[in-house]
Coordinates of C-alpha atoms and ligand atoms in Angstrom, one line a residue:
M26 CA 102.1 130.4 106.9
R27 CA 104.7 127.4 105.9
V28 CA 103.0 125.7 103.5
L29 CA 104.2 122.4 101.8
V30 CA 102.8 121.6 98.1
T31 CA 102.8 118.4 96.3
G32 CA 102.5 118.2 92.4
G33 CA 103.3 122.1 92.7
S34 CA 104.9 122.4 89.4
G35 CA 101.7 120.8 87.8
Y36 CA 99.0 122.8 86.2
V37 CA 96.8 123.3 89.4
G38 CA 99.8 123.2 91.5
S39 CA 101.7 126.1 89.8
F40 CA 98.8 128.3 90.1
V41 CA 98.3 127.6 93.9
V42 CA 102.1 128.3 94.5
R43 CA 102.1 131.4 92.7
R44 CA 98.9 132.5 94.7
L45 CA 100.4 131.4 97.8
L46 CA 103.7 133.3 97.4
E47 CA 101.6 136.5 96.2
E48 CA 100.1 136.5 99.9
N49 CA 103.6 135.9 101.7
H50 CA 103.5 132.5 102.4
E51 CA 107.0 130.1 102.4
V52 CA 106.2 127.3 100.2
T53 CA 107.8 124.0 99.5
V54 CA 107.0 122.2 96.8
V55 CA 107.4 118.1 96.5
D56 CA 107.0 116.8 92.8
S57 CA 108.3 114.5 90.3
L58 CA 108.3 116.2 87.8
V59 CA 107.1 113.5 85.6
N60 CA 103.9 115.5 84.0
S61 CA 105.5 119.1 84.7
L62 CA 108.5 121.1 84.6
R63 CA 110.7 122.6 87.4
P64 CA 108.8 125.5 89.4
K65 CA 109.7 128.9 87.7
F66 CA 109.4 130.6 91.1
A67 CA 113.0 131.6 92.9
E68 CA 111.3 131.7 96.5
V69 CA 110.1 128.4 96.3
H70 CA 112.1 125.4 97.9
F71 CA 112.0 122.3 95.5
Y72 CA 112.6 118.5 96.5
Q73 CA 112.1 116.6 93.3
V74 CA 110.5 113.2 95.5
D75 CA 107.7 110.9 93.7
V76 CA 105.5 110.4 96.5
R77 CA 105.5 106.7 96.3
D78 CA 108.8 107.4 98.1
R79 CA 107.6 107.8 101.6
V80 CA 111.0 108.6 103.0
S81 CA 112.0 111.0 100.8
V82 CA 108.6 112.5 101.3
C83 CA 108.9 112.4 104.6
A84 CA 112.0 114.0 104.8
A85 CA 110.8 116.7 103.1
A86 CA 108.2 117.7 105.5
S87 CA 110.8 117.1 108.3
Q88 CA 113.2 119.5 106.8
S89 CA 110.7 122.0 105.7
R90 CA 108.1 121.8 109.1
P91 CA 105.1 123.1 106.9
E92 CA 102.0 124.1 108.8
A93 CA 99.9 123.1 105.9
I94 CA 100.3 120.7 103.2
I95 CA 98.6 121.1 100.1
H96 CA 98.5 117.6 98.1
C97 CA 97.9 118.5 94.3
A98 CA 100.3 115.2 93.3
G99 CA 98.8 113.0 91.2
L100 CA 97.8 111.2 87.7
K101 CA 94.7 112.2 86.2
S102 CA 93.9 110.4 83.1
V103 CA 90.6 108.4 83.2
A104 CA 91.6 106.1 79.9
E105 CA 95.5 105.6 81.4
S106 CA 93.6 104.5 85.2
V107 CA 91.6 101.5 83.1
E108 CA 94.6 100.5 81.2
H109 CA 97.2 100.9 84.1
P110 CA 95.1 100.9 87.5
W111 CA 97.9 99.7 89.7
V112 CA 99.9 102.8 89.0
Y113 CA 97.1 105.2 89.7
Y114 CA 96.2 103.2 93.0
D115 CA 99.9 103.0 93.4
V116 CA 100.5 106.6 93.1
N117 CA 96.8 108.3 93.9
L118 CA 96.5 106.4 97.1
V119 CA 99.6 104.6 98.2
G120 CA 101.2 108.2 97.2
T121 CA 98.5 110.0 99.2
L122 CA 99.0 107.7 102.1
N123 CA 102.8 108.5 101.9
V124 CA 101.8 112.3 102.3
L125 CA 99.5 111.4 105.3
A126 CA 102.5 109.8 107.1
A127 CA 104.8 112.8 106.8
A128 CA 102.1 115.1 107.9
R129 CA 101.7 112.8 111.1
E130 CA 105.4 112.6 111.6
A131 CA 105.6 116.2 110.9
E132 CA 102.8 117.3 112.9
V133 CA 101.0 119.2 110.2
G134 CA 97.6 120.3 111.4
H135 CA 96.1 120.5 108.3
F136 CA 95.8 118.9 104.9
V137 CA 94.1 120.3 101.8
F138 CA 93.6 117.8 99.1
S139 CA 92.8 118.0 94.9
S140 CA 89.8 115.9 94.4
S141 CA 87.8 115.6 91.8
C142 CA 83.9 115.6 90.7
S143 CA 84.6 111.9 89.0
V144 CA 83.8 110.9 92.7
Y145 CA 80.4 111.4 91.6
G146 CA 80.4 109.6 88.5
S147 CA 77.0 110.1 86.7
P148 CA 74.8 112.1 88.9
Q149 CA 71.3 111.9 87.7
I150 CA 70.7 115.6 89.1
S151 CA 72.6 118.9 88.6
P152 CA 73.7 120.9 90.0
V153 CA 75.4 118.1 92.1
G154 CA 75.8 119.0 95.9
E155 CA 78.6 117.4 98.2
N156 CA 76.0 115.2 99.5
A157 CA 75.3 113.5 96.1
P158 CA 76.0 109.7 96.0
T159 CA 79.5 108.8 95.4
L160 CA 79.6 106.3 92.4
P161 CA 83.1 106.1 90.8
L162 CA 83.4 104.6 87.6
S163 CA 86.9 105.0 86.8
P164 CA 90.0 103.3 88.5
Y165 CA 90.9 106.8 89.0
A166 CA 87.5 108.2 90.3
H167 CA 87.9 105.1 92.6
T168 CA 91.2 106.6 94.0
K169 CA 90.3 109.8 94.5
L170 CA 87.3 108.6 96.7
A171 CA 89.7 106.1 98.2
A172 CA 92.5 109.1 99.0
E173 CA 89.4 111.4 100.6
N174 CA 88.3 108.5 103.1
A175 CA 91.9 108.4 104.4
I176 CA 92.1 112.1 104.4
R177 CA 89.2 112.0 106.7
T178 CA 89.7 109.5 108.7
C179 CA 93.1 110.1 109.6
A180 CA 92.3 113.8 110.3
Q181 CA 89.5 112.6 112.8
A182 CA 91.9 109.9 114.3
L183 CA 94.4 112.7 114.8
G184 CA 92.3 115.7 115.5
T185 CA 93.5 117.7 112.6
T186 CA 91.7 119.2 110.4
F187 CA 91.4 118.6 106.6
V188 CA 89.5 119.7 103.6
N189 CA 88.9 117.6 100.4
L190 CA 88.2 120.1 96.9
R191 CA 86.2 118.4 94.4
Y192 CA 87.2 120.3 91.5
F193 CA 85.3 120.0 88.2
N194 CA 86.8 120.8 85.2
A195 CA 90.2 122.8 85.7
A196 CA 90.5 125.3 82.7
G197 CA 91.9 128.7 81.6
A198 CA 95.6 130.2 81.8
A199 CA 97.4 133.4 83.4
E200 CA 95.9 136.8 82.2
D201 CA 99.6 137.8 81.3
G202 CA 99.6 134.3 79.0
S203 CA 102.5 133.5 81.4
Y204 CA 101.6 130.0 83.3
G205 CA 99.0 127.4 81.8
E206 CA 98.4 124.2 81.0
L207 CA 100.7 121.6 80.1
V208 CA 100.5 119.4 77.0
T209 CA 101.5 115.7 78.0
R210 CA 101.4 112.6 76.1
N211 CA 98.4 111.8 78.2
T212 CA 96.8 114.9 77.9
T213 CA 92.7 114.4 77.7
Q214 CA 91.1 117.9 78.7
I215 CA 89.5 119.5 76.2
L216 CA 90.8 122.9 75.7
P217 CA 94.3 122.3 75.1
L218 CA 93.3 119.5 72.7
A219 CA 90.7 121.8 70.7
F220 CA 92.9 124.6 70.7
M221 CA 96.0 122.4 69.2
A222 CA 93.8 121.0 67.3
A223 CA 92.7 124.3 65.5
L224 CA 96.5 125.3 65.1
R225 CA 97.2 122.1 63.2
Q226 CA 99.2 121.1 66.1
R227 CA 97.4 118.0 67.2
P228 CA 95.0 115.8 65.4
P229 CA 91.3 116.3 64.9
L230 CA 89.7 116.8 68.0
Q231 CA 87.4 114.0 68.8
L232 CA 83.7 114.6 70.1
F233 CA 82.6 111.7 72.1
G234 CA 79.0 111.4 71.5
R235 CA 76.1 114.1 69.7
D236 CA 72.9 111.9 70.8
Y237 CA 72.9 112.9 74.3
P238 CA 69.3 114.1 75.8
T239 CA 70.7 117.8 76.0
Y240 CA 70.5 121.2 74.1
D241 CA 72.5 120.5 71.2
G242 CA 73.6 116.9 71.7
T243 CA 77.0 117.1 73.6
A244 CA 77.4 116.4 76.9
V245 CA 77.4 119.4 79.4
R246 CA 80.1 120.3 82.0
D247 CA 81.1 122.6 84.6
Y248 CA 84.5 124.7 83.6
V249 CA 86.2 126.6 86.2
H250 CA 88.9 128.8 86.1
V251 CA 92.4 127.7 87.1
E252 CA 93.0 131.0 89.0
D253 CA 89.6 130.6 90.9
L254 CA 90.5 127.3 92.0
A255 CA 94.0 128.3 93.3
R256 CA 92.1 131.0 95.6
A257 CA 90.2 128.3 96.7
H258 CA 93.0 126.5 97.8
V259 CA 95.1 129.3 99.7
T260 CA 91.1 129.9 101.6
A261 CA 90.5 126.3 102.4
L262 CA 94.1 127.2 104.2
G263 CA 92.2 129.3 106.6
S264 CA 93.8 131.0 109.7
H265 CA 95.4 130.0 112.6
G266 CA 92.6 130.8 114.7
H267 CA 90.4 129.3 112.2
R268 CA 91.0 126.4 109.9
P269 CA 88.0 125.0 107.7
Q270 CA 86.9 121.4 107.0
G271 CA 84.9 119.2 104.9
T272 CA 84.5 118.6 101.4
F273 CA 83.5 121.2 98.8
N274 CA 82.3 121.3 95.5
L275 CA 84.4 123.6 93.0
G276 CA 83.0 124.9 89.8
R277 CA 81.5 127.7 88.3
G278 CA 77.7 126.0 88.8
E279 CA 76.7 126.1 85.6
G280 CA 76.9 123.8 82.5
T281 CA 78.6 124.5 79.3
S282 CA 77.9 122.0 76.3
I283 CA 80.9 120.9 74.4
G284 CA 79.1 122.6 71.5
E285 CA 78.8 125.9 73.3
L286 CA 82.4 125.6 74.1
L287 CA 83.8 124.6 70.9
A288 CA 81.8 127.4 69.7
A289 CA 83.6 129.9 72.4
I290 CA 87.1 128.6 71.1
E291 CA 86.4 129.1 67.5
R292 CA 85.0 132.7 68.4
V293 CA 88.3 133.6 70.4
S294 CA 90.8 132.1 67.6
D295 CA 88.8 133.2 64.7
L296 CA 90.2 129.2 64.3
Q297 CA 88.0 126.3 63.0
V298 CA 88.4 123.5 65.6
P299 CA 88.8 120.4 63.0
V300 CA 86.4 117.8 64.6
I301 CA 85.8 113.9 64.2
D302 CA 82.8 112.5 65.7
A303 CA 82.9 109.4 68.0
S304 CA 80.9 107.5 69.8
R305 CA 79.8 107.9 73.4
R306 CA 82.5 106.7 76.2
A307 CA 81.4 104.1 78.7
G308 CA 81.1 106.3 82.1
D309 CA 80.6 109.7 80.4
P310 CA 78.1 111.5 82.7
I311 CA 75.1 113.6 80.0
E312 CA 75.7 116.6 82.3
T313 CA 76.8 117.6 85.4
W314 CA 77.6 121.0 87.5
A315 CA 78.4 121.6 90.6
D316 CA 76.3 122.9 93.2
T317 CA 78.9 125.4 95.0
S318 CA 76.7 126.8 97.7
F319 CA 78.9 125.0 100.8
A320 CA 82.2 126.5 99.2
K321 CA 80.4 129.7 99.0
S322 CA 78.9 129.8 102.8
E323 CA 81.7 127.8 104.1
L324 CA 84.9 129.1 102.5
N325 CA 83.2 132.5 101.5
W326 CA 84.4 131.3 97.6
A327 CA 83.0 132.2 94.5
T328 CA 84.0 132.4 91.2
Q329 CA 85.0 135.5 89.6
F330 CA 86.2 134.4 85.7
D331 CA 83.2 133.5 83.5
L332 CA 83.5 130.9 80.2
E333 CA 84.9 133.8 78.1
E334 CA 87.6 134.9 80.1
I335 CA 88.7 131.1 80.6
V336 CA 88.5 130.5 76.9
R337 CA 90.2 134.1 75.9
S338 CA 93.1 133.1 78.6
A339 CA 93.2 129.6 77.7
W340 CA 94.0 130.8 73.8
R341 CA 96.7 133.4 74.9
W342 CA 98.8 130.6 76.7
H343 CA 98.3 128.2 74.0
S344 CA 98.9 130.3 71.0
G345 CA 101.7 132.4 72.8
P346 CA 105.8 131.4 72.8
S347 CA 105.4 129.4 76.0
G348 CA 101.9 127.5 75.4
K349 CA 103.7 126.3 72.1
L350 CA 106.8 124.9 74.1
T351 CA 105.2 122.9 76.6
A352 CA 104.5 119.3 75.6
V353 CA 106.4 117.2 77.9
G354 CA 107.0 113.4 78.1
Ligands
NAD409 N1 92.8 119.6 86.0 C1 91.5 119.0 86.2 O1 90.8 119.3 85.7 C2 91.4 118.1 87.4 C3 89.9 117.6 87.6 C4 89.8 117.4 89.1 C5 91.0 117.0 90.1 N2 92.0 117.1 89.4 C6 93.4 116.4 90.3 O2 94.4 118.1 90.7 C7 95.6 117.5 90.9 C8 96.6 118.5 89.8 O3 96.0 118.2 88.5 P1 96.4 118.9 87.5 O4 95.4 119.4 86.3 O5 97.9 120.1 88.3 O6 97.5 117.7 86.9 P2 99.0 118.0 86.5 O7 99.6 116.5 85.5 O8 99.2 119.4 85.6 O9 99.8 117.7 87.6 C9 100.0 117.1 88.9 C10 101.3 117.0 89.5 O10 101.7 116.0 89.8 C11 103.1 115.4 89.7 N3 102.8 114.1 89.7 C12 102.7 112.8 89.5 N4 102.7 111.8 89.7 C13 103.5 112.5 91.1 C14 104.3 111.2 91.9 N5 104.2 109.6 91.9 N6 105.0 111.8 92.8 C15 105.2 113.4 92.8 N7 104.6 113.6 91.5 C16 103.9 113.4 91.0 C17 103.0 115.8 88.3 O11 104.5 115.8 87.8 C18 102.3 117.0 88.2 O12 103.3 118.3 88.5 C19 95.2 116.0 90.2 O13 95.4 115.4 91.7 C20 94.3 115.5 90.0 O14 93.7 114.6 89.7 C21 92.5 117.6 88.5

């Protein structure tokens, strides 16, 4: 299948692209490279384009004639979205509208979107199913939900199909240490920050809250291996005869406390993670993990990697030569 991947040089996007190539799809990447480096894959058709530039996004789609679009391009820092909400609405919402316009003009029948569990806000009950109330708490989460709604209603009006994938916390790296998460000026993900702190390449890790009503007082999250996420995107493409449709939670379906995660990082790296205690951040959920039964039944998708494999692969990447040379921005 011909597939256009926006944000295809980013963390999740590059794993999706690699998986697509392994399964012999023809891949075009659209990325501004604002938070990533040029894709390494020679087979990929690459357009350095900002999704806010509608004319250029439409041109990339009309030239590459994709049968499906996977839309991963976007900004993902909650804190930055609070400071600069207009930028987040512009990139994540207007950018999505532009990619939808490109899909319409190029008559693309299927659209897969990188959404986020942040659309649920601070869920009262875990596991969180797709029917849980959506109560976004940050501009970032609002832009994700607004983009989802735009995708769904446009697909309904055009008679095309869509899949909104609500990731929980993407983590981990390639098994051979060749790909992983870049550390940029806006990195807020705990795994890269904890490893960099352990390697004394970043300041001590700020731990936001030790007074949560959880078993060790730290917040509980659902970490899912980026390779499992990548596989879900390829599965979400379906085949010519059957395109899946709907909104799916993607996680391991298990909660891990920050304390447990730090213990795993220290065990795997044999280093101590320096930590500074900070107060809880407004809007941070106490505990959240995914109910993935819909993805299992409809996409036939289940995770293959456990927490230990996530942490080990991330450590190989961050401690290896490429992982150390990845700071951009
Ligand atoms: N990583 C996670 O845990 C997580 C969780 C939930 C949702 N998501 C969503 O998944 C998507 C991918 O996340 P990621 O972790 O790979 O992030 P990332 O920052 O590594 O990748 C995003 C890519 O989009 C590109 N990009 C940003 N603004 C752009 C623009 N205006 N025009 C074109 N390209 C642009 C960046 O250069 C980057 O290559 C994002 O939309 C994010 O909101 C990520």
